[in-house]
JSON list of C-alpha atoms in Angstrom, two decimals:
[
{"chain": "A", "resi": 141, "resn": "UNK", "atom": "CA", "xyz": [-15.23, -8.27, 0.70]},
{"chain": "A", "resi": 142, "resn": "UNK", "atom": "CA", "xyz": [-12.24, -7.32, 0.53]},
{"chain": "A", "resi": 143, "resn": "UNK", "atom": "CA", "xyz": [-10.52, -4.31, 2.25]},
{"chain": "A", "resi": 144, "resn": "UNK", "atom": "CA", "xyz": [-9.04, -3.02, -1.39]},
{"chain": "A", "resi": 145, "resn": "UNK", "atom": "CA", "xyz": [-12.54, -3.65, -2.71]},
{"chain": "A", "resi": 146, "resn": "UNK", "atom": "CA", "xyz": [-13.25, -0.38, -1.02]},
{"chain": "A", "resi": 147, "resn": "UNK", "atom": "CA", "xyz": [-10.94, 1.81, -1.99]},
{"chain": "A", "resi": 148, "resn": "UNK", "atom": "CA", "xyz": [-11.17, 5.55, -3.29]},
{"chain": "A", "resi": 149, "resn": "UNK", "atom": "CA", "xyz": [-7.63, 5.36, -4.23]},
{"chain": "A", "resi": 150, "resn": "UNK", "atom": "CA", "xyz": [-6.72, 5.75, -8.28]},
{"chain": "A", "resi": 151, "resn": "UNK", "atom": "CA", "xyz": [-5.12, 2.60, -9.70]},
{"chain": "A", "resi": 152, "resn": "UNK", "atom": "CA", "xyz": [-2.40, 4.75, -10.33]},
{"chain": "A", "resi": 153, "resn": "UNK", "atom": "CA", "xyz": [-1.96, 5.68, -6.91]},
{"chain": "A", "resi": 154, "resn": "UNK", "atom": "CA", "xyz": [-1.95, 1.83, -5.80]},
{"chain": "A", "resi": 155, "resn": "UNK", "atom": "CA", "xyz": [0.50, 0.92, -8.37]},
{"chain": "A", "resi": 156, "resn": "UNK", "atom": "CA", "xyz": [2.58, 3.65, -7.32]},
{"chain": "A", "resi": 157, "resn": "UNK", "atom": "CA", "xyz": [2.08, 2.04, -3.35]},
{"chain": "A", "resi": 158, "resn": "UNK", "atom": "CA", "xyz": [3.21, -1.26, -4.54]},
{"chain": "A", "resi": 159, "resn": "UNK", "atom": "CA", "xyz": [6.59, 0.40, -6.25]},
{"chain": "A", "resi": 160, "resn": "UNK", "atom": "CA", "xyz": [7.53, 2.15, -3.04]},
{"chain": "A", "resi": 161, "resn": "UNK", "atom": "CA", "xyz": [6.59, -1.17, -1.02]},
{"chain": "A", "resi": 162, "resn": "UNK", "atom": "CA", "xyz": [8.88, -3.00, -3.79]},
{"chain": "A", "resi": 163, "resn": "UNK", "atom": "CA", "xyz": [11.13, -0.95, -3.24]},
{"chain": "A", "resi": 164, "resn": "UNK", "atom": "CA", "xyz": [11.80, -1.08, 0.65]},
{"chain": "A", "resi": 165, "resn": "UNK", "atom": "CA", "xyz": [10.64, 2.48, 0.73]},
{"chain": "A", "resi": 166, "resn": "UNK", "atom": "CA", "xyz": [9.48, 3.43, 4.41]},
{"chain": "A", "resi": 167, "resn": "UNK", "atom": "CA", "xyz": [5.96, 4.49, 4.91]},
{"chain": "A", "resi": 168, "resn": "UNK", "atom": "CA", "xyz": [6.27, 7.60, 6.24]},
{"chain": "A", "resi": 169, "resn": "UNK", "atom": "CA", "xyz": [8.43, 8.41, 2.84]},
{"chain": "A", "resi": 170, "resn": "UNK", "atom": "CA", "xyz": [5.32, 6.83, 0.53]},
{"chain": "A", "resi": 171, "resn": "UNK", "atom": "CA", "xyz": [2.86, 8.69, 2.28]},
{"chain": "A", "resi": 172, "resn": "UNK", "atom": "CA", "xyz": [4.39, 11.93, 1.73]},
{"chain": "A", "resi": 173, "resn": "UNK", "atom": "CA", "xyz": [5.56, 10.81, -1.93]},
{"chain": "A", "resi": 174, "resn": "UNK", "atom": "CA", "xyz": [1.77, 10.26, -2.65]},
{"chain": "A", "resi": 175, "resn": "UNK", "atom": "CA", "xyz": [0.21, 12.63, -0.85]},
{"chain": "A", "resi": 176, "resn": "UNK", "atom": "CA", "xyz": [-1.88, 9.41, 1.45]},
{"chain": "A", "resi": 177, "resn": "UNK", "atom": "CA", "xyz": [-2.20, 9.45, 5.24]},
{"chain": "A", "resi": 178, "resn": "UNK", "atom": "CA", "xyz": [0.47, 7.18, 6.84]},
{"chain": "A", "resi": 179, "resn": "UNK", "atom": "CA", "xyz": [-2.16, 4.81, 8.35]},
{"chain": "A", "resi": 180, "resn": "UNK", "atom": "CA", "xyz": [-2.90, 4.01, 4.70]},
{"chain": "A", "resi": 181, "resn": "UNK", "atom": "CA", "xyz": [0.11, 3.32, 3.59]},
{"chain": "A", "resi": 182, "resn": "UNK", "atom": "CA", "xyz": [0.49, 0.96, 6.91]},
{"chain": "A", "resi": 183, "resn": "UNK", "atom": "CA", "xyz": [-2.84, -0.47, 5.90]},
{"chain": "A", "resi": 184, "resn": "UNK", "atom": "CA", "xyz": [-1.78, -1.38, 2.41]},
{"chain": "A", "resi": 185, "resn": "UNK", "atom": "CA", "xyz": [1.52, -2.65, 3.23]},
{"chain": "A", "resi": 186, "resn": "UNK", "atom": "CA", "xyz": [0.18, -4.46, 6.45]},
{"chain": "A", "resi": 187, "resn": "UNK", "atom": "CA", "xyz": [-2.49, -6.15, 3.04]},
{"chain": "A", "resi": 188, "resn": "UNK", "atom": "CA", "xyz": [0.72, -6.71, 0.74]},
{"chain": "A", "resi": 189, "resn": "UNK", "atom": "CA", "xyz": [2.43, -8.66, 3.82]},
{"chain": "A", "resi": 190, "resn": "UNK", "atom": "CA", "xyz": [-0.27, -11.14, 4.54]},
{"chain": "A", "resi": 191, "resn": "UNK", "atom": "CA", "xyz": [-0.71, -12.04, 0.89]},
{"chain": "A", "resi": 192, "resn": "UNK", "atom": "CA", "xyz": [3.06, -12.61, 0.67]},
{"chain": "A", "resi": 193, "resn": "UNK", "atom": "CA", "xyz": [2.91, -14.61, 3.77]},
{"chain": "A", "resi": 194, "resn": "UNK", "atom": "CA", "xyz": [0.01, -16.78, 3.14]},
{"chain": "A", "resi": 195, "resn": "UNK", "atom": "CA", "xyz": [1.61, -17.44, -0.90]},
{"chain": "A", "resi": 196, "resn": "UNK", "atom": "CA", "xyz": [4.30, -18.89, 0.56]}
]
């Protein structure tokens, strides 16, 4: 399963995490933007990175 499978977080709210990681926005910045702890920001971007990377 996978670890988005899971999630509590509103579509919107994910969309709005993939913006801010377009968008070279820092974590600490997304998680206050969106009101999410900084460790799931990480998480998510950490998820977003390893897709890119095994894409490539």
């Amino acid at each position: 399963m996978s670890p988005m499978n899971r999630s509590k977080i509103s579509d919107y709210k994910i969309k709005k995490i993939i913006k801010c990681f377009c968008s070279n926005i820092a974590t600490t910045k997304t998680a206050e933007i969106l009101e999410l702890n900084r460790n799931t920001i990480n998480r998510y971007f950490r998820i977003f990175r390893e897709v890119i990377f095994e894409k490539q």
